[in-house]
Amino acid sequence: DPGADYWYWNLMTDQATDADCADFNTCRSFLYDLAVPGALPEPAEILVRVKGVSFGSHPIEVKMGDGTLLGTIQFSGNGAHEQLFAIPAGLLNSDVLALRLTALKPPSGSNSFYVDGFEVQYRRAYTADSDTVTYMADGPTSVAGYSSELLVTLDVTEPGSPARIIGGDIGPTGAGDFEFNAILPMGEFVTAAADGLLVPKSMELAEPSGLTE
């Protein structure tokens, strides 16, 4: 398919050496640092996408960076494959998720495949500074630290055309502040106290251009 996306992270094979990995990005085992901004130490999920190169079986070990085994991928042939793994509570405790894939030796032949990508599903949490914060979101998101429950959230993924987000829940946290909770699409957002928003001093219509088709 000429219109397909053939970009892959790297090539994995049980035949690779450490020198191959350093020089050619063809590895037997590789540690990926995946950005997970605002991650909470709660249960999460990660989808691993791979594509076979050799026609035999593809056993792949999936571990967290600390050595915790999440499971093993097993598929055959040169087609695409994806598998979902549960991440136990407590393993997401920073803004980076370290994940190691290792190409295991198959019963016969070689094991070669491309790493096609990852999707991490987790709840994000942020804290406002002076009643405002700009943050990335993609799914369940919490933003706390507000002095008021009158909050405004804008999608600023396109800075020139911000869009107001309608919905979500606002309530007290029990720690004397207020929190905004919502399921947001992938993008960049700003949540701020309404009384802290800037208001333009004046507005006027732009002059018509006078251009005709």
Coordinates of N, CA and C in Angstrom, one line a residue:
D1 N 0.9 -1.2 0.0 CA 0.0 0.0 0.0 C 0.9 1.2 0.0
P2 N 1.0 2.0 -1.1 CA 1.9 3.2 -1.2 C 1.5 4.2 -0.2
G3 N 0.2 4.3 0.3 CA -0.2 5.3 1.2 C -0.1 4.9 2.6
A4 N 0.4 3.7 2.9 CA 0.6 3.3 4.3 C 1.8 3.9 5.0
D5 N 1.7 4.0 6.3 CA 2.8 4.5 7.1 C 3.8 3.4 7.5
Y6 N 5.0 3.5 7.0 CA 6.0 2.5 7.2 C 7.1 2.9 8.2
W7 N 6.8 3.9 9.0 CA 7.7 4.4 10.0 C 7.7 3.4 11.2
Y8 N 8.8 2.9 11.6 CA 8.9 2.1 12.8 C 10.0 2.6 13.8
W9 N 9.8 2.2 15.0 CA 10.8 2.7 16.0 C 12.2 2.1 15.8
N10 N 12.2 0.8 15.7 CA 13.5 0.1 15.4 C 13.2 -1.4 15.0
L11 N 14.3 -2.0 14.6 CA 14.2 -3.5 14.2 C 14.7 -4.3 15.4
M12 N 14.0 -5.3 15.7 CA 14.4 -6.2 16.8 C 14.7 -7.6 16.2
T13 N 15.7 -8.3 16.7 CA 16.0 -9.6 16.3 C 16.8 -10.3 17.4
D14 N 16.5 -11.6 17.5 CA 17.3 -12.4 18.5 C 18.7 -12.6 18.1
Q15 N 19.1 -12.3 16.8 CA 20.4 -12.5 16.3 C 21.3 -11.3 16.5
A16 N 20.8 -10.2 17.0 CA 21.6 -8.9 17.1 C 22.6 -9.0 18.3
T17 N 23.6 -8.2 18.1 CA 24.7 -8.1 19.2 C 24.5 -6.7 19.7
D18 N 25.3 -6.4 20.8 CA 25.3 -5.1 21.4 C 25.8 -4.1 20.4
A19 N 26.8 -4.5 19.6 CA 27.4 -3.5 18.7 C 26.3 -3.2 17.6
D20 N 25.5 -4.2 17.2 CA 24.5 -3.9 16.2 C 23.5 -2.9 16.7
C21 N 23.2 -3.0 18.0 CA 22.2 -2.1 18.6 C 22.7 -0.7 18.7
A22 N 24.0 -0.5 19.0 CA 24.6 0.8 19.1 C 24.8 1.4 17.7
D23 N 25.2 0.6 16.7 CA 25.6 1.2 15.4 C 24.4 1.3 14.4
F24 N 23.5 0.3 14.5 CA 22.5 0.2 13.4 C 21.0 0.3 14.0
N25 N 20.9 0.5 15.3 CA 19.6 0.5 15.9 C 18.8 -0.8 15.6
T26 N 19.5 -1.9 15.5 CA 18.9 -3.2 15.3 C 19.3 -4.0 16.6
C27 N 18.4 -4.3 17.4 CA 18.7 -4.7 18.8 C 18.0 -6.0 19.2
R28 N 18.6 -6.8 20.1 CA 18.0 -7.9 20.7 C 17.1 -7.5 21.8
S29 N 17.6 -6.5 22.6 CA 16.8 -6.0 23.7 C 17.0 -4.4 23.7
F30 N 15.9 -3.7 24.0 CA 16.0 -2.3 24.0 C 15.1 -1.7 25.0
L31 N 15.6 -0.6 25.7 CA 14.8 0.1 26.7 C 14.2 1.4 26.1
Y32 N 12.9 1.5 26.1 CA 12.2 2.7 25.6 C 11.8 3.6 26.7
D33 N 12.1 4.9 26.6 CA 11.6 5.8 27.6 C 10.4 6.5 27.0
L34 N 9.2 6.3 27.6 CA 7.9 6.8 27.0 C 7.4 7.9 27.9
A35 N 7.1 9.0 27.3 CA 6.6 10.2 28.1 C 5.2 9.9 28.7
V36 N 5.0 10.1 30.0 CA 3.7 9.9 30.6 C 3.5 11.1 31.6
P37 N 3.3 12.3 31.0 CA 3.2 13.5 31.9 C 2.0 13.4 32.8
G38 N 2.3 13.8 34.1 CA 1.2 13.9 35.0 C 0.7 12.5 35.5
A39 N 1.5 11.5 35.3 CA 1.1 10.1 35.7 C 0.9 9.9 37.2
L40 N -0.1 9.2 37.6 CA -0.4 8.9 39.0 C 0.1 7.5 39.2
P41 N 0.4 7.1 40.5 CA 0.8 5.7 40.8 C -0.4 4.8 40.9
E42 N -1.2 4.7 39.8 CA -2.4 3.9 39.8 C -2.3 2.9 38.7
P43 N -3.2 1.9 38.7 CA -3.1 0.9 37.6 C -3.3 1.6 36.2
A44 N -2.6 1.1 35.3 CA -2.6 1.7 33.9 C -2.5 0.5 32.9
E45 N -2.6 0.9 31.6 CA -2.5 -0.1 30.6 C -1.5 0.4 29.5
I46 N -0.8 -0.5 28.8 CA 0.0 -0.1 27.7 C -0.3 -1.1 26.5
L47 N -0.5 -0.5 25.4 CA -0.7 -1.3 24.1 C 0.6 -1.3 23.4
V48 N 1.1 -2.5 23.1 CA 2.4 -2.6 22.3 C 2.1 -3.1 20.9
R49 N 2.6 -2.4 19.9 CA 2.3 -2.7 18.5 C 3.6 -3.2 17.8
V50 N 3.6 -4.3 17.2 CA 4.8 -4.8 16.5 C 4.4 -5.3 15.1
K51 N 5.4 -5.6 14.3 CA 5.1 -6.2 12.9 C 6.2 -7.2 12.6
G52 N 5.8 -8.4 12.2 CA 6.8 -9.4 11.9 C 7.6 -9.1 10.7
V53 N 8.8 -9.6 10.7 CA 9.7 -9.5 9.5 C 10.0 -10.9 9.0
S54 N 10.5 -11.7 9.9 CA 10.7 -13.2 9.6 C 9.3 -13.9 9.6
F55 N 9.2 -15.0 9.0 CA 7.9 -15.7 8.9 C 7.6 -16.7 10.0
G56 N 8.6 -16.9 10.9 CA 8.4 -17.9 12.0 C 7.7 -17.2 13.1
S57 N 7.9 -17.8 14.3 CA 7.2 -17.3 15.5 C 8.0 -16.2 16.1
H58 N 7.3 -15.3 16.9 CA 7.9 -14.1 17.5 C 7.6 -14.0 19.0
P59 N 8.4 -14.7 19.8 CA 8.3 -14.5 21.2 C 9.0 -13.2 21.7
I60 N 8.3 -12.4 22.4 CA 8.8 -11.1 22.8 C 8.5 -10.9 24.3
E61 N 9.6 -10.7 25.1 CA 9.4 -10.4 26.5 C 9.2 -8.9 26.7
V62 N 8.2 -8.6 27.6 CA 7.9 -7.2 27.9 C 8.1 -6.9 29.4
K63 N 9.0 -6.0 29.7 CA 9.3 -5.7 31.1 C 9.3 -4.2 31.3
M64 N 9.0 -3.8 32.6 CA 9.2 -2.5 33.0 C 10.7 -2.3 33.2
G65 N 11.1 -1.0 33.2 CA 12.5 -0.7 33.3 C 13.1 -1.2 34.6
D66 N 12.3 -1.4 35.7 CA 12.8 -2.0 36.9 C 12.9 -3.5 36.9
G67 N 12.6 -4.1 35.8 CA 12.6 -5.6 35.7 C 11.3 -6.3 35.9
T68 N 10.2 -5.5 36.3 CA 8.9 -6.2 36.5 C 8.4 -6.7 35.2
L69 N 8.1 -8.0 35.2 CA 7.6 -8.7 33.9 C 6.1 -8.4 33.8
L70 N 5.8 -7.8 32.6 CA 4.4 -7.5 32.3 C 3.8 -8.7 31.5
G71 N 4.6 -9.4 30.8 CA 4.1 -10.6 30.0 C 4.9 -10.8 28.8
T72 N 4.4 -11.7 27.9 CA 5.1 -12.1 26.7 C 4.2 -12.0 25.5
I73 N 4.7 -11.4 24.5 CA 3.9 -11.4 23.2 C 4.3 -12.6 22.4
Q74 N 3.4 -13.3 21.8 CA 3.6 -14.4 21.0 C 2.7 -14.4 19.7
F75 N 3.4 -14.2 18.6 CA 2.6 -14.3 17.3 C 3.5 -14.8 16.2
S76 N 3.0 -15.1 15.1 CA 3.8 -15.7 14.0 C 3.5 -14.9 12.7
G77 N 4.5 -15.1 11.7 CA 4.3 -14.5 10.4 C 4.8 -13.0 10.3
N78 N 4.6 -12.4 9.2 CA 5.1 -11.1 9.0 C 4.0 -10.0 9.0
G79 N 2.9 -10.3 9.6 CA 1.8 -9.3 9.7 C 2.0 -8.5 11.0
A80 N 1.0 -7.5 11.1 CA 1.0 -6.7 12.3 C 0.3 -7.4 13.5
H81 N 0.8 -7.0 14.7 CA 0.2 -7.6 15.9 C 0.2 -6.6 17.0
E82 N -0.8 -6.5 17.9 CA -0.8 -5.7 19.0 C -1.3 -6.4 20.2
Q83 N -0.8 -6.0 21.4 CA -1.2 -6.7 22.6 C -1.2 -5.7 23.8
L84 N -2.3 -5.9 24.6 CA -2.5 -4.9 25.7 C -1.9 -5.6 27.0
F85 N -1.2 -4.8 27.8 CA -0.7 -5.3 29.1 C -1.1 -4.4 30.2
A86 N -1.4 -5.0 31.4 CA -1.8 -4.2 32.6 C -0.5 -3.8 33.3
I87 N -0.5 -2.5 33.7 CA 0.6 -2.0 34.5 C 0.1 -1.9 36.0
P88 N 0.7 -2.6 36.9 CA 0.2 -2.6 38.3 C 0.4 -1.2 38.9
A89 N -0.5 -1.0 39.9 CA -0.4 0.3 40.7 C 1.0 0.4 41.3
G90 N 1.4 1.7 41.3 CA 2.7 2.0 41.9 C 3.9 2.0 40.9
L91 N 3.7 1.4 39.7 CA 4.9 1.4 38.8 C 4.9 2.7 37.9
L92 N 3.9 3.4 37.8 CA 3.9 4.7 37.2 C 4.1 5.8 38.3
N93 N 5.3 6.3 38.5 CA 5.5 7.3 39.5 C 6.4 8.4 39.1
S94 N 6.5 8.6 37.8 CA 7.2 9.8 37.3 C 6.6 10.1 35.9
D95 N 7.3 11.1 35.2 CA 6.8 11.5 33.9 C 7.3 10.7 32.8
V96 N 8.1 9.6 33.1 CA 8.6 8.7 32.1 C 8.4 7.3 32.5
L97 N 7.9 6.5 31.5 CA 7.7 5.1 31.7 C 8.8 4.4 30.9
A98 N 9.6 3.6 31.6 CA 10.7 2.8 31.0 C 10.2 1.4 30.7
L99 N 10.2 1.0 29.5 CA 9.7 -0.3 29.0 C 10.8 -1.0 28.2
R100 N 11.1 -2.2 28.5 CA 12.1 -3.0 27.8 C 11.4 -4.1 27.0
L101 N 11.7 -4.2 25.7 CA 11.3 -5.3 24.9 C 12.6 -6.1 24.6
T102 N 12.4 -7.5 24.6 CA 13.5 -8.4 24.3 C 13.0 -9.4 23.3
A103 N 13.8 -9.6 22.2 CA 13.5 -10.6 21.2 C 14.0 -11.9 21.7
L104 N 13.1 -12.9 22.1 CA 13.5 -14.2 22.6 C 13.8 -15.1 21.4
K105 N 14.6 -16.2 21.7 CA 14.9 -17.1 20.6 C 13.7 -18.0 20.4
P106 N 13.2 -18.2 19.2 CA 12.1 -19.1 18.9 C 12.5 -20.5 18.9
P107 N 11.6 -21.5 18.8 CA 11.9 -22.9 18.8 C 12.8 -23.2 17.6
S108 N 12.6 -22.5 16.5 CA 13.4 -22.8 15.3 C 13.5 -21.5 14.5
G109 N 14.5 -21.4 13.7 CA 14.7 -20.2 12.9 C 15.1 -19.0 13.7
S110 N 14.8 -17.8 13.1 CA 15.1 -16.5 13.8 C 13.9 -15.8 14.1
N111 N 14.0 -14.8 15.0 CA 12.9 -13.9 15.4 C 13.2 -12.5 15.1
S112 N 12.6 -12.0 14.1 CA 12.9 -10.6 13.7 C 11.5 -9.8 13.5
F113 N 11.5 -8.6 14.0 CA 10.2 -7.9 14.0 C 10.5 -6.4 14.1
Y114 N 9.6 -5.6 13.7 CA 9.7 -4.1 13.9 C 8.8 -3.7 15.1
V115 N 9.3 -2.7 15.8 CA 8.5 -2.1 16.9 C 7.7 -1.0 16.3
D116 N 6.4 -1.1 16.3 CA 5.6 -0.1 15.6 C 5.1 1.0 16.5
G117 N 5.0 0.8 17.8 CA 4.6 1.9 18.6 C 4.0 1.5 19.9
F118 N 3.6 2.5 20.8 CA 3.0 2.2 22.1 C 1.9 3.2 22.3
E119 N 0.9 2.7 23.1 CA -0.1 3.6 23.6 C -0.3 3.3 25.1
V120 N -0.1 4.4 25.9 CA -0.3 4.2 27.4 C -1.6 4.9 27.8
Q121 N -2.4 4.1 28.5 CA -3.7 4.7 29.0 C -3.6 4.8 30.5
Y122 N -3.7 6.0 31.0 CA -3.5 6.3 32.5 C -4.2 7.6 32.8
R123 N -4.4 7.7 34.1 CA -5.0 9.0 34.6 C -3.9 10.0 34.9
R124 N -4.1 11.2 34.4 CA -3.2 12.3 34.6 C -3.6 13.2 35.7
A125 N -2.7 13.7 36.5 CA -3.0 14.7 37.5 C -2.0 15.8 37.5
Y126 N -2.5 17.1 37.6 CA -1.7 18.3 37.7 C -2.1 19.2 38.8
T127 N -1.3 20.1 39.2 CA -1.6 21.0 40.2 C -1.4 22.4 39.7
A128 N -2.4 23.3 39.9 CA -2.3 24.7 39.4 C -1.3 25.5 40.2
D129 N -0.7 26.5 39.6 CA 0.1 27.4 40.2 C -0.5 28.8 40.0
S130 N -0.8 29.5 41.1 CA -1.5 30.8 41.1 C -2.8 30.7 40.3
D131 N -3.6 29.6 40.5 CA -4.9 29.4 39.9 C -4.9 29.1 38.4
T132 N -3.8 28.7 37.9 CA -3.8 28.4 36.4 C -2.7 27.3 36.2
V133 N -2.9 26.5 35.1 CA -1.9 25.6 34.7 C -2.2 25.2 33.2
T134 N -1.1 25.0 32.5 CA -1.1 24.5 31.1 C -0.6 23.1 31.1
Y135 N -1.3 22.2 30.4 CA -0.9 20.8 30.6 C -1.4 20.0 29.3
M136 N -0.8 18.8 29.2 CA -1.1 17.9 28.1 C -2.1 16.8 28.7
A137 N -3.0 16.4 27.8 CA -4.1 15.5 28.2 C -4.3 14.5 27.1
D138 N -4.9 13.3 27.5 CA -5.3 12.3 26.5 C -6.1 11.3 27.3
G139 N -7.3 11.6 27.7 CA -8.1 10.7 28.6 C -8.4 11.3 29.9
P140 N -8.6 10.4 30.9 CA -8.9 10.9 32.3 C -7.9 11.8 32.8
T141 N -8.3 13.0 33.3 CA -7.4 14.1 33.7 C -7.9 14.8 35.0
S142 N -7.1 15.0 36.0 CA -7.4 15.8 37.2 C -6.5 17.0 37.3
V143 N -7.1 18.1 37.6 CA -6.3 19.3 37.9 C -6.7 19.9 39.2
A144 N -5.9 20.0 40.2 CA -6.2 20.5 41.5 C -5.4 21.8 41.9
G145 N -5.7 22.3 43.1 CA -5.0 23.5 43.6 C -5.6 24.8 43.3
Y146 N -7.0 24.8 43.1 CA -7.6 26.1 42.8 C -8.3 26.7 44.0
S147 N -8.3 28.0 44.1 CA -8.9 28.7 45.3 C -10.4 28.9 45.1
S148 N -10.9 28.6 43.8 CA -12.3 28.9 43.5 C -12.9 27.7 42.7
E149 N -14.2 27.5 42.8 CA -14.8 26.4 41.9 C -15.3 27.0 40.6
L150 N -15.1 28.3 40.4 CA -15.4 28.9 39.1 C -14.2 28.8 38.2
L151 N -14.1 27.8 37.4 CA -13.0 27.5 36.5 C -13.4 27.5 35.0
V152 N -12.4 27.8 34.2 CA -12.6 27.8 32.8 C -11.4 26.9 32.2
T153 N -11.8 26.0 31.3 CA -10.8 25.2 30.6 C -10.9 25.4 29.1
L154 N -9.7 25.7 28.5 CA -9.6 25.9 27.1 C -8.7 24.9 26.4
D155 N -9.1 24.4 25.3 CA -8.2 23.6 24.4 C -7.3 24.6 23.6
V156 N -6.0 24.6 23.9 CA -5.1 25.5 23.2 C -4.1 24.7 22.3
T157 N -4.6 23.5 21.9 CA -3.7 22.8 20.9 C -3.4 23.6 19.7
E158 N -4.4 24.4 19.2 CA -4.1 25.3 18.2 C -4.2 26.7 18.8
P159 N -3.0 27.3 19.1 CA -3.0 28.6 19.9 C -3.8 29.7 19.3
G160 N -3.9 29.7 18.0 CA -4.6 30.8 17.3 C -6.1 30.6 17.4
S161 N -6.6 29.5 17.8 CA -8.0 29.3 17.8 C -8.4 28.4 19.0
P162 N -8.2 29.0 20.2 CA -8.6 28.2 21.5 C -10.1 27.9 21.5
A163 N -10.4 26.8 22.1 CA -11.8 26.4 22.2 C -12.1 26.0 23.7
R164 N -13.3 26.5 24.1 CA -13.6 26.3 25.5 C -14.2 24.9 25.7
I165 N -13.8 24.2 26.8 CA -14.2 22.9 27.1 C -15.5 23.0 28.0
I166 N -16.6 22.4 27.5 CA -17.8 22.3 28.3 C -17.9 20.9 28.9
G167 N -18.2 20.9 30.2 CA -18.4 19.6 30.8 C -17.3 19.4 31.8
G168 N -17.2 18.1 32.3 CA -16.3 17.8 33.4 C -16.9 18.1 34.8
D169 N -16.2 17.7 35.8 CA -16.7 17.9 37.2 C -15.8 18.8 38.0
I170 N -16.3 19.7 38.7 CA -15.5 20.6 39.6 C -16.0 20.5 41.0
G171 N -15.1 20.2 42.0 CA -15.6 20.1 43.4 C -14.4 20.2 44.3
P172 N -14.7 20.2 45.6 CA -13.6 20.3 46.6 C -12.8 19.1 46.7
T173 N -11.5 19.2 47.1 CA -10.7 18.0 47.2 C -10.6 17.5 48.6
G174 N -11.1 18.2 49.6 CA -11.0 17.9 51.0 C -9.7 18.4 51.6
A175 N -8.9 19.1 50.8 CA -7.7 19.7 51.3 C -7.8 21.2 51.3
G176 N -9.0 21.8 51.1 CA -9.2 23.2 51.1 C -9.1 23.8 49.7
D177 N -8.9 23.1 48.7 CA -8.9 23.6 47.3 C -9.9 22.9 46.5
F178 N -9.9 23.3 45.2 CA -10.9 22.7 44.3 C -10.2 22.0 43.1
E179 N -10.9 21.1 42.5 CA -10.3 20.2 41.5 C -11.2 20.1 40.3
F180 N -10.6 20.0 39.1 CA -11.4 19.8 37.9 C -11.0 18.4 37.4
N181 N -12.1 17.6 37.0 CA -11.9 16.3 36.5 C -12.7 16.1 35.2
A182 N -12.0 15.6 34.2 CA -12.7 15.4 32.9 C -12.0 14.3 32.1
I183 N -12.6 13.8 31.1 CA -12.0 12.9 30.1 C -11.8 13.8 28.9
L184 N -10.5 14.1 28.6 CA -10.2 15.1 27.5 C -9.5 14.4 26.3
P185 N -9.7 14.9 25.2 CA -9.1 14.4 24.0 C -7.6 14.7 24.0
M186 N -6.8 14.1 23.1 CA -5.4 14.4 23.1 C -5.2 15.8 22.7
G187 N -4.4 16.5 23.4 CA -4.1 17.9 23.1 C -3.5 18.7 24.3
E188 N -3.4 20.0 24.1 CA -2.8 20.9 25.2 C -4.0 21.7 25.7
F189 N -4.0 21.9 27.0 CA -5.2 22.6 27.7 C -4.7 23.6 28.7
V190 N -5.5 24.6 29.0 CA -5.3 25.5 30.1 C -6.6 25.5 31.0
T191 N -6.4 25.3 32.3 CA -7.5 25.5 33.2 C -7.1 26.6 34.2
A192 N -8.0 27.5 34.3 CA -7.7 28.7 35.2 C -9.0 29.1 35.9
A193 N -8.8 29.8 37.0 CA -9.9 30.4 37.8 C -10.5 31.5 36.9
A194 N -11.8 31.6 36.8 CA -12.5 32.5 35.9 C -12.1 34.0 36.3
D195 N -11.9 34.3 37.6 CA -11.7 35.7 37.9 C -10.2 36.1 37.6
G196 N -9.4 35.1 37.2 CA -8.0 35.4 36.8 C -7.8 35.6 35.3
L197 N -8.8 35.4 34.6 CA -8.7 35.5 33.1 C -8.6 36.9 32.7
L198 N -7.8 37.2 31.7 CA -7.6 38.5 31.2 C -8.8 38.9 30.2
V199 N -9.3 40.1 30.3 CA -10.4 40.6 29.5 C -9.9 41.7 28.6
P200 N -10.1 41.7 27.3 CA -9.6 42.7 26.4 C -10.3 44.1 26.8
K201 N -9.5 45.2 26.7 CA -10.0 46.5 27.0 C -11.0 46.9 26.0
S202 N -10.8 46.5 24.7 CA -11.8 46.9 23.7 C -11.7 45.9 22.5
M203 N -12.7 45.9 21.7 CA -12.8 45.0 20.5 C -13.4 45.8 19.4
E204 N -12.9 45.5 18.2 CA -13.5 46.1 17.0 C -13.3 45.1 15.8
L205 N -14.3 45.3 14.8 CA -14.3 44.5 13.7 C -13.1 44.8 12.8
A206 N -12.5 43.8 12.1 CA -11.5 44.1 11.2 C -12.1 44.7 9.9
E207 N -11.3 45.6 9.3 CA -11.8 46.2 8.1 C -11.9 45.2 7.0
P208 N -13.0 45.2 6.2 CA -13.2 44.3 5.1 C -12.1 44.4 4.1
S209 N -11.6 43.3 3.5 CA -10.5 43.3 2.6 C -10.8 44.0 1.2
G210 N -12.0 43.9 0.8 CA -12.3 44.4 -0.5 C -12.0 43.5 -1.6
L211 N -11.4 42.3 -1.3 CA -11.1 41.3 -2.3 C -12.4 40.6 -2.8
T212 N -12.4 40.3 -4.1 CA -13.5 39.5 -4.7 C -13.0 38.3 -5.4
E213 N -13.9 37.3 -5.5 CA -13.4 36.1 -6.2 C -13.2 36.3 -7.7

